[in-house]
Amino acid sequence: MLGSFFLLASLVLEGLAVSLLIKEGLSNSGISLVILLHLFASASVTLGLMQTLKKESGYRNWILLGTSLTLTIPVGGLLGVLLLFFLRNKLDPEAVSDLCDEYKKYMSCSGRRKKLPGKIVNLPEFVRQGTEIEPAVQGLSDKDASRRAGAARILGKLGDKSSLERLHSLAKDSYAVVRSEAASHISEGHEEFTTNIFQAQKESSAHPESSEAHRILANIALEYCESGLLDTQAKKTYLDLAETEYLESLTLEAEQAEVYNNLGRISIIKQNFLEARERFEKALSYDEDNLRALLGMAQCCYEFGEYEKIPSICNRIREKHPHPDRFLDIISFWTEESGAKDGIKY
């Protein structure tokens, strides 16, 4: 009877501890009270089990075993719960949820259509992204410094343009820990790109006759420009480097559809859409079903107001590339905005 009472009391105390942990989170007072309640619950379980075993068997070995189990299992359980709440507070829950959702969408590779944006944003961006995902971390408006720093860590791990742009804003945060976290990831990004560019320049200088060496250097420089790390002047410098190296690569090997695609991307960044269209057309002359070139042409048509040409491009993409859902959604959205929707086959 007495043993049952102690066991019941331990359950009540553990319930209070968990409720308090949920309510108070990881505040100092909350943790102190939870630990105190947990110790009382552990002691109650120990006393209850000792009374029960003593009454039934009288063996001290059983009592010793029961005492060990009731002390280690609840403590281990508490540590597990504390770990979950620690992660919840350190990593923004919305950020983790969004990241997981984007990962599931990416891995599914199904024909499900993604939600369209509320307005047209970052139009040059879609040409660069290919079939990659660019998960965005939400919830950065939280006032808690540890959560904001946790979000900065997630952004740093993602490393895409959107994430790096958000890191730049966090580098001016009011909390020092957030500024430090953001600055460290920005610095790492610069260091990685500059190291890779330096190595590629050495290789290009050592093998000036190699089209591939020039192309690799240009690819890295263009990626640096689109990373979100550079200011306007630095971006212009690396864009010029990328364009020069791509053109040099073409003098050594003319029929390179992807090089013309990348030159088209550079023209789009420079807002020279006439030149961009010429370069995308050149890419299509070497590879008539090239997805990136078709998407680039669609964007150029949109920028020129030639909305009537977009449906045929959209249908062509749909026929040749069964599952580029994200881009087809964007093109469809353009046509809805421009009133050229009727020509698209669904």
Tab-separated table of C-alpha atoms in Angstrom:
chain	number	residue	atom	x	y	z
A	1	MET	CA	0.000	0.000	0.000
A	2	LEU	CA	2.742	2.405	1.005
A	3	GLY	CA	4.759	1.452	-2.063
A	4	SER	CA	1.816	2.199	-4.373
A	5	PHE	CA	1.379	5.600	-2.720
A	6	PHE	CA	5.000	6.538	-3.391
A	7	LEU	CA	4.761	5.376	-7.007
A	8	LEU	CA	1.576	7.393	-7.565
A	9	ALA	CA	3.163	10.441	-5.965
A	10	SER	CA	6.129	10.148	-8.328
A	11	LEU	CA	3.827	10.178	-11.372
A	12	VAL	CA	2.087	13.313	-10.112
A	13	LEU	CA	5.419	15.045	-9.489
A	14	GLU	CA	6.742	14.089	-12.928
A	15	GLY	CA	3.552	15.406	-14.513
A	16	LEU	CA	3.997	18.713	-12.710
A	17	ALA	CA	7.623	18.854	-13.840
A	18	VAL	CA	6.745	18.302	-17.502
A	19	SER	CA	3.904	20.859	-17.337
A	20	LEU	CA	6.248	23.402	-15.793
A	21	LEU	CA	8.878	22.712	-18.435
A	22	ILE	CA	6.357	23.291	-21.217
A	23	LYS	CA	5.122	26.495	-19.619
A	24	GLU	CA	8.402	28.046	-18.511
A	25	GLY	CA	10.771	26.741	-21.192
A	26	LEU	CA	14.451	26.985	-20.287
A	27	SER	CA	14.378	29.942	-17.937
A	28	ASN	CA	16.613	29.643	-14.884
A	29	SER	CA	13.695	29.537	-12.455
A	30	GLY	CA	11.834	27.013	-14.610
A	31	ILE	CA	14.785	24.639	-14.808
A	32	SER	CA	15.436	24.903	-11.061
A	33	LEU	CA	11.854	23.990	-10.181
A	34	VAL	CA	11.763	21.161	-12.730
A	35	ILE	CA	14.951	19.627	-11.362
A	36	LEU	CA	13.652	19.927	-7.795
A	37	LEU	CA	10.348	18.249	-8.673
A	38	HIS	CA	12.179	15.577	-10.630
A	39	LEU	CA	14.437	14.757	-7.683
A	40	PHE	CA	11.414	14.437	-5.406
A	41	ALA	CA	9.753	12.172	-7.979
A	42	SER	CA	12.879	10.012	-8.264
A	43	ALA	CA	13.087	9.689	-4.496
A	44	SER	CA	9.399	8.788	-4.337
A	45	VAL	CA	9.820	6.077	-6.985
A	46	THR	CA	12.816	4.692	-5.135
A	47	LEU	CA	10.974	4.566	-1.805
A	48	GLY	CA	7.910	3.017	-3.403
A	49	LEU	CA	9.882	0.307	-5.172
A	50	MET	CA	11.925	-0.404	-2.065
A	51	GLN	CA	8.757	-0.865	-0.008
A	52	THR	CA	7.240	-3.174	-2.621
A	53	LEU	CA	10.327	-5.323	-3.121
A	54	LYS	CA	11.078	-5.459	0.589
A	55	LYS	CA	7.589	-6.715	1.317
A	56	GLU	CA	7.591	-9.351	-1.426
A	57	SER	CA	11.136	-10.720	-1.414
A	58	GLY	CA	13.276	-9.103	1.219
A	59	TYR	CA	16.332	-9.366	-1.004
A	60	ARG	CA	18.630	-6.372	-0.747
A	61	ASN	CA	19.987	-7.018	-4.239
A	62	TRP	CA	16.556	-6.368	-5.683
A	63	ILE	CA	16.308	-3.150	-3.699
A	64	LEU	CA	19.715	-2.024	-4.915
A	65	LEU	CA	18.776	-2.822	-8.511
A	66	GLY	CA	15.465	-1.017	-8.183
A	67	THR	CA	17.155	2.021	-6.682
A	68	SER	CA	19.657	2.180	-9.533
A	69	LEU	CA	16.969	1.860	-12.191
A	70	THR	CA	14.684	4.475	-10.681
A	71	LEU	CA	17.531	6.936	-10.387
A	72	THR	CA	18.979	6.447	-13.885
A	73	ILE	CA	15.836	6.057	-15.995
A	74	PRO	CA	14.045	9.231	-14.793
A	75	VAL	CA	17.246	11.258	-14.969
A	76	GLY	CA	17.870	10.009	-18.503
A	77	GLY	CA	14.293	10.826	-19.424
A	78	LEU	CA	14.656	14.340	-18.064
A	79	LEU	CA	17.844	14.909	-20.021
A	80	GLY	CA	16.066	13.793	-23.193
A	81	VAL	CA	13.199	16.222	-22.598
A	82	LEU	CA	15.624	19.026	-21.786
A	83	LEU	CA	17.494	18.334	-25.029
A	84	LEU	CA	14.297	18.659	-27.056
A	85	PHE	CA	13.432	21.967	-25.435
A	86	PHE	CA	16.995	23.170	-25.839
A	87	LEU	CA	16.784	22.516	-29.576
A	88	ARG	CA	13.381	24.141	-29.737
A	89	ASN	CA	14.754	27.324	-28.201
A	90	LYS	CA	18.054	27.401	-30.069
A	91	LEU	CA	16.688	26.632	-33.531
A	92	ASP	CA	13.732	28.589	-34.746
A	93	PRO	CA	10.854	26.095	-35.101
A	94	GLU	CA	9.417	27.723	-38.205
A	95	ALA	CA	12.820	27.648	-39.863
A	96	VAL	CA	13.319	23.958	-39.158
A	97	SER	CA	9.774	23.171	-40.289
A	98	ASP	CA	10.175	25.105	-43.554
A	99	LEU	CA	13.503	23.464	-44.253
A	100	CYS	CA	12.057	19.990	-43.707
A	101	ASP	CA	9.062	20.769	-45.922
A	102	GLU	CA	11.280	21.985	-48.762
A	103	TYR	CA	13.486	18.909	-48.427
A	104	LYS	CA	10.449	16.599	-48.655
A	105	LYS	CA	9.213	18.415	-51.769
A	106	TYR	CA	12.639	18.154	-53.357
A	107	MET	CA	13.024	14.444	-52.594
A	108	SER	CA	9.533	13.550	-53.806
A	109	CYS	CA	10.263	14.716	-57.405
A	110	SER	CA	6.554	14.457	-58.126
A	111	GLY	CA	4.372	16.485	-60.445
A	112	ARG	CA	2.687	18.388	-57.634
A	113	ARG	CA	2.567	22.105	-58.262
A	114	LYS	CA	4.146	24.410	-55.713
A	115	LYS	CA	2.397	27.468	-54.365
A	116	LEU	CA	2.879	30.480	-56.598
A	117	PRO	CA	4.379	33.674	-55.208
A	118	GLY	CA	2.055	36.531	-54.407
A	119	LYS	CA	3.966	38.762	-56.811
A	120	ILE	CA	6.806	38.463	-59.284
A	121	VAL	CA	10.096	38.573	-57.383
A	122	ASN	CA	13.737	38.052	-58.378
A	123	LEU	CA	12.948	37.193	-61.991
A	124	PRO	CA	16.613	36.752	-63.015
A	125	GLU	CA	16.977	34.259	-60.186
A	126	PHE	CA	14.990	31.435	-61.772
A	127	VAL	CA	17.432	31.098	-64.688
A	128	ARG	CA	20.277	30.445	-62.261
A	129	GLN	CA	18.570	27.972	-59.985
A	130	GLY	CA	17.922	25.091	-62.397
A	131	THR	CA	16.097	22.347	-60.533
A	132	GLU	CA	17.661	23.242	-57.199
A	133	ILE	CA	15.664	24.288	-54.167
A	134	GLU	CA	16.257	27.489	-52.316
A	135	PRO	CA	14.736	27.034	-48.868
A	136	ALA	CA	14.117	30.281	-47.036
A	137	VAL	CA	14.360	30.545	-43.277
A	138	GLN	CA	11.407	32.266	-41.673
A	139	GLY	CA	10.812	33.661	-38.198
A	140	LEU	CA	13.785	36.032	-38.062
A	141	SER	CA	11.631	38.673	-36.399
A	142	ASP	CA	11.818	36.800	-33.089
A	143	LYS	CA	13.124	39.017	-30.282
A	144	ASP	CA	15.006	36.185	-28.588
A	145	ALA	CA	18.746	36.465	-29.351
A	146	SER	CA	19.419	32.727	-29.129
A	147	ARG	CA	16.695	31.946	-31.669
A	148	ARG	CA	17.932	34.615	-34.056
A	149	ALA	CA	21.482	33.283	-33.734
A	150	GLY	CA	20.145	29.778	-34.395
A	151	ALA	CA	18.411	31.038	-37.532
A	152	ALA	CA	21.696	32.637	-38.630
A	153	ARG	CA	23.405	29.260	-38.265
A	154	ILE	CA	20.753	27.631	-40.467
A	155	LEU	CA	21.134	30.378	-43.070
A	156	GLY	CA	24.884	29.875	-43.060
A	157	LYS	CA	24.492	26.146	-43.679
A	158	LEU	CA	22.071	26.728	-46.572
A	159	GLY	CA	24.469	29.129	-48.284
A	160	ASP	CA	22.125	30.139	-51.128
A	161	LYS	CA	21.643	33.707	-52.320
A	162	SER	CA	18.481	34.372	-50.337
A	163	SER	CA	20.082	33.042	-47.150
A	164	LEU	CA	23.226	35.132	-47.590
A	165	GLU	CA	21.165	38.265	-48.188
A	166	ARG	CA	19.356	37.601	-44.917
A	167	LEU	CA	22.711	37.072	-43.206
A	168	HIS	CA	23.789	40.534	-44.351
A	169	SER	CA	20.766	42.014	-42.586
A	170	LEU	CA	21.521	39.964	-39.461
A	171	ALA	CA	25.092	41.291	-39.501
A	172	LYS	CA	23.538	44.634	-38.455
A	173	ASP	CA	21.384	43.079	-35.722
A	174	SER	CA	21.040	44.748	-32.322
A	175	TYR	CA	22.306	41.594	-30.572
A	176	ALA	CA	26.082	41.060	-30.602
A	177	VAL	CA	25.754	37.260	-30.639
A	178	VAL	CA	23.582	37.442	-33.770
A	179	ARG	CA	25.954	39.882	-35.503
A	180	SER	CA	28.900	37.642	-34.691
A	181	GLU	CA	27.171	34.500	-35.980
A	182	ALA	CA	26.134	36.187	-39.228
A	183	ALA	CA	29.539	37.794	-39.807
A	184	SER	CA	31.359	34.489	-39.351
A	185	HIS	CA	29.271	32.775	-42.056
A	186	ILE	CA	29.645	35.727	-44.440
A	187	SER	CA	33.411	35.643	-43.920
A	188	GLU	CA	33.498	31.894	-44.574
A	189	GLY	CA	31.610	32.424	-47.837
A	190	HIS	CA	34.055	35.079	-49.067
A	191	GLU	CA	37.043	32.952	-48.103
A	192	GLU	CA	35.729	29.895	-49.928
A	193	PHE	CA	35.009	31.784	-53.155
A	194	THR	CA	38.265	33.753	-53.220
A	195	THR	CA	40.279	30.584	-52.597
A	196	ASN	CA	38.497	28.743	-55.410
A	197	ILE	CA	38.906	31.671	-57.810
A	198	PHE	CA	42.618	31.928	-57.000
A	199	GLN	CA	43.125	28.225	-57.710
A	200	ALA	CA	41.104	28.431	-60.941
A	201	GLN	CA	43.130	31.444	-62.108
A	202	LYS	CA	46.355	29.519	-61.535
A	203	GLU	CA	44.996	26.610	-63.563
A	204	SER	CA	43.795	28.905	-66.355
A	205	SER	CA	47.174	30.657	-66.520
A	206	ALA	CA	49.008	27.341	-66.573
A	207	HIS	CA	46.790	26.001	-69.389
A	208	PRO	CA	45.668	28.983	-71.524
A	209	GLU	CA	44.812	26.625	-74.379
A	210	SER	CA	42.228	24.786	-72.250
A	211	SER	CA	38.626	25.782	-72.876
A	212	GLU	CA	37.569	23.920	-69.739
A	213	ALA	CA	39.995	25.821	-67.497
A	214	HIS	CA	38.572	29.172	-68.654
A	215	ARG	CA	35.030	27.868	-68.274
A	216	ILE	CA	35.612	26.647	-64.705
A	217	LEU	CA	37.067	30.007	-63.666
A	218	ALA	CA	34.107	31.808	-65.241
A	219	ASN	CA	31.625	29.500	-63.499
A	220	ILE	CA	33.114	30.232	-60.074
A	221	ALA	CA	33.218	33.987	-60.717
A	222	LEU	CA	29.577	34.004	-61.867
A	223	GLU	CA	28.497	31.964	-58.865
A	224	TYR	CA	30.288	34.466	-56.612
A	225	CYS	CA	28.369	37.306	-58.298
A	226	GLU	CA	25.050	35.549	-57.697
A	227	SER	CA	25.857	34.482	-54.136
A	228	GLY	CA	24.585	37.641	-52.452
A	229	LEU	CA	27.989	38.250	-50.850
A	230	LEU	CA	29.221	41.094	-53.061
A	231	ASP	CA	28.410	44.781	-53.193
A	232	THR	CA	27.593	46.462	-56.510
A	233	GLN	CA	31.147	47.400	-57.482
A	234	ALA	CA	32.671	44.035	-56.562
A	235	LYS	CA	29.864	42.244	-58.414
A	236	LYS	CA	30.646	44.248	-61.575
A	237	THR	CA	34.319	43.253	-61.315
A	238	TYR	CA	33.572	39.540	-61.079
A	239	LEU	CA	30.858	39.718	-63.754
A	240	ASP	CA	33.431	41.187	-66.138
A	241	LEU	CA	35.871	38.422	-65.183
A	242	ALA	CA	33.244	35.735	-65.809
A	243	GLU	CA	32.224	37.224	-69.160
A	244	THR	CA	35.840	37.534	-70.326
A	245	GLU	CA	36.624	33.928	-69.407
A	246	TYR	CA	33.457	32.577	-71.047
A	247	LEU	CA	34.250	34.417	-74.279
A	248	GLU	CA	37.812	33.092	-74.158
A	249	SER	CA	36.428	29.586	-73.705
A	250	LEU	CA	34.235	30.060	-76.792
A	251	THR	CA	37.206	31.109	-78.925
A	252	LEU	CA	38.787	27.753	-78.087
A	253	GLU	CA	35.585	25.693	-78.367
A	254	ALA	CA	32.656	27.339	-80.128
A	255	GLU	CA	29.696	24.985	-79.736
A	256	GLN	CA	28.975	25.270	-76.006
A	257	ALA	CA	25.285	25.743	-75.252
A	258	GLU	CA	25.793	26.069	-71.487
A	259	VAL	CA	28.421	28.775	-71.933
A	260	TYR	CA	25.958	30.806	-74.010
A	261	ASN	CA	23.354	30.193	-71.303
A	262	ASN	CA	25.687	31.597	-68.670
A	263	LEU	CA	26.536	34.578	-70.858
A	264	GLY	CA	22.789	35.143	-71.126
A	265	ARG	CA	22.562	35.102	-67.337
A	266	ILE	CA	25.285	37.741	-67.159
A	267	SER	CA	23.378	39.911	-69.631
A	268	ILE	CA	20.211	39.539	-67.542
A	269	ILE	CA	22.068	40.625	-64.397
A	270	LYS	CA	23.294	43.657	-66.358
A	271	GLN	CA	19.691	44.273	-67.490
A	272	ASN	CA	20.746	43.947	-71.147
A	273	PHE	CA	17.847	41.778	-72.277
A	274	LEU	CA	18.439	42.240	-76.010
A	275	GLU	CA	21.935	40.794	-75.679
A	276	ALA	CA	20.599	38.103	-73.338
A	277	ARG	CA	18.045	36.970	-75.920
A	278	GLU	CA	20.721	36.746	-78.614
A	279	ARG	CA	22.844	34.575	-76.341
A	280	PHE	CA	19.956	32.292	-75.393
A	281	GLU	CA	19.066	31.933	-79.082
A	282	LYS	CA	22.667	30.938	-79.748
A	283	ALA	CA	22.441	28.314	-76.996
A	284	LEU	CA	19.257	26.922	-78.559
A	285	SER	CA	20.970	26.721	-81.946
A	286	TYR	CA	23.318	24.132	-80.417
A	287	ASP	CA	20.720	22.458	-78.190
A	288	GLU	CA	17.136	23.200	-79.223
A	289	ASP	CA	15.613	21.626	-76.104
A	290	ASN	CA	17.928	23.260	-73.557
A	291	LEU	CA	15.781	24.004	-70.514
A	292	ARG	CA	17.764	26.960	-69.203
A	293	ALA	CA	17.890	28.619	-72.607
A	294	LEU	CA	14.125	28.221	-73.031
A	295	LEU	CA	13.540	29.712	-69.600
A	296	GLY	CA	15.874	32.579	-70.433
A	297	MET	CA	13.957	33.236	-73.632
A	298	ALA	CA	10.697	33.269	-71.677
A	299	GLN	CA	12.068	35.876	-69.312
A	300	CYS	CA	13.337	38.032	-72.160
A	301	CYS	CA	9.911	37.866	-73.822
A	302	TYR	CA	8.354	38.950	-70.555
A	303	GLU	CA	10.756	41.877	-70.182
A	304	PHE	CA	10.081	43.008	-73.769
A	305	GLY	CA	6.315	42.737	-73.268
A	306	GLU	CA	6.062	40.004	-75.907
A	307	TYR	CA	3.570	38.048	-73.828
A	308	GLU	CA	2.041	36.271	-76.821
A	309	LYS	CA	5.298	34.307	-77.296
A	310	ILE	CA	5.416	32.925	-73.760
A	311	PRO	CA	2.687	30.221	-74.100
A	312	SER	CA	4.511	28.494	-76.976
A	313	ILE	CA	7.735	28.438	-74.942
A	314	CYS	CA	5.853	27.105	-71.936
A	315	ASN	CA	4.270	24.322	-74.007
A	316	ARG	CA	7.636	23.471	-75.523
A	317	ILE	CA	9.170	23.109	-72.063
A	318	ARG	CA	6.255	20.976	-70.909
A	319	GLU	CA	6.669	18.609	-73.864
A	320	LYS	CA	10.439	18.206	-73.581
A	321	HIS	CA	10.870	18.410	-69.800
A	322	PRO	CA	8.055	16.599	-67.953
A	323	HIS	CA	8.755	17.813	-64.409
A	324	PRO	CA	10.245	21.313	-64.234
A	325	ASP	CA	7.185	22.277	-62.156
A	326	ARG	CA	8.667	25.291	-60.456
A	327	PHE	CA	9.602	27.035	-63.686
A	328	LEU	CA	6.363	26.180	-65.432
A	329	ASP	CA	4.510	27.653	-62.473
A	330	ILE	CA	6.520	30.862	-62.792
A	331	ILE	CA	5.927	31.095	-66.533
A	332	SER	CA	2.231	30.359	-66.034
A	333	PHE	CA	2.133	33.092	-63.429
A	334	TRP	CA	3.721	35.522	-65.877
A	335	THR	CA	1.118	34.709	-68.497
A	336	GLU	CA	-1.703	35.204	-66.002
A	337	GLU	CA	-0.256	38.606	-65.112
A	338	SER	CA	0.137	39.555	-68.766
A	339	GLY	CA	-3.182	38.171	-69.997
A	340	ALA	CA	-1.553	35.564	-72.273
A	341	LYS	CA	-2.825	32.564	-70.349
A	342	ASP	CA	-5.059	30.981	-72.983
A	343	GLY	CA	-2.262	29.581	-75.128
A	344	ILE	CA	-0.835	27.273	-72.455
A	345	LYS	CA	-1.706	23.573	-72.514
A	346	TYR	CA	-2.337	21.930	-69.144
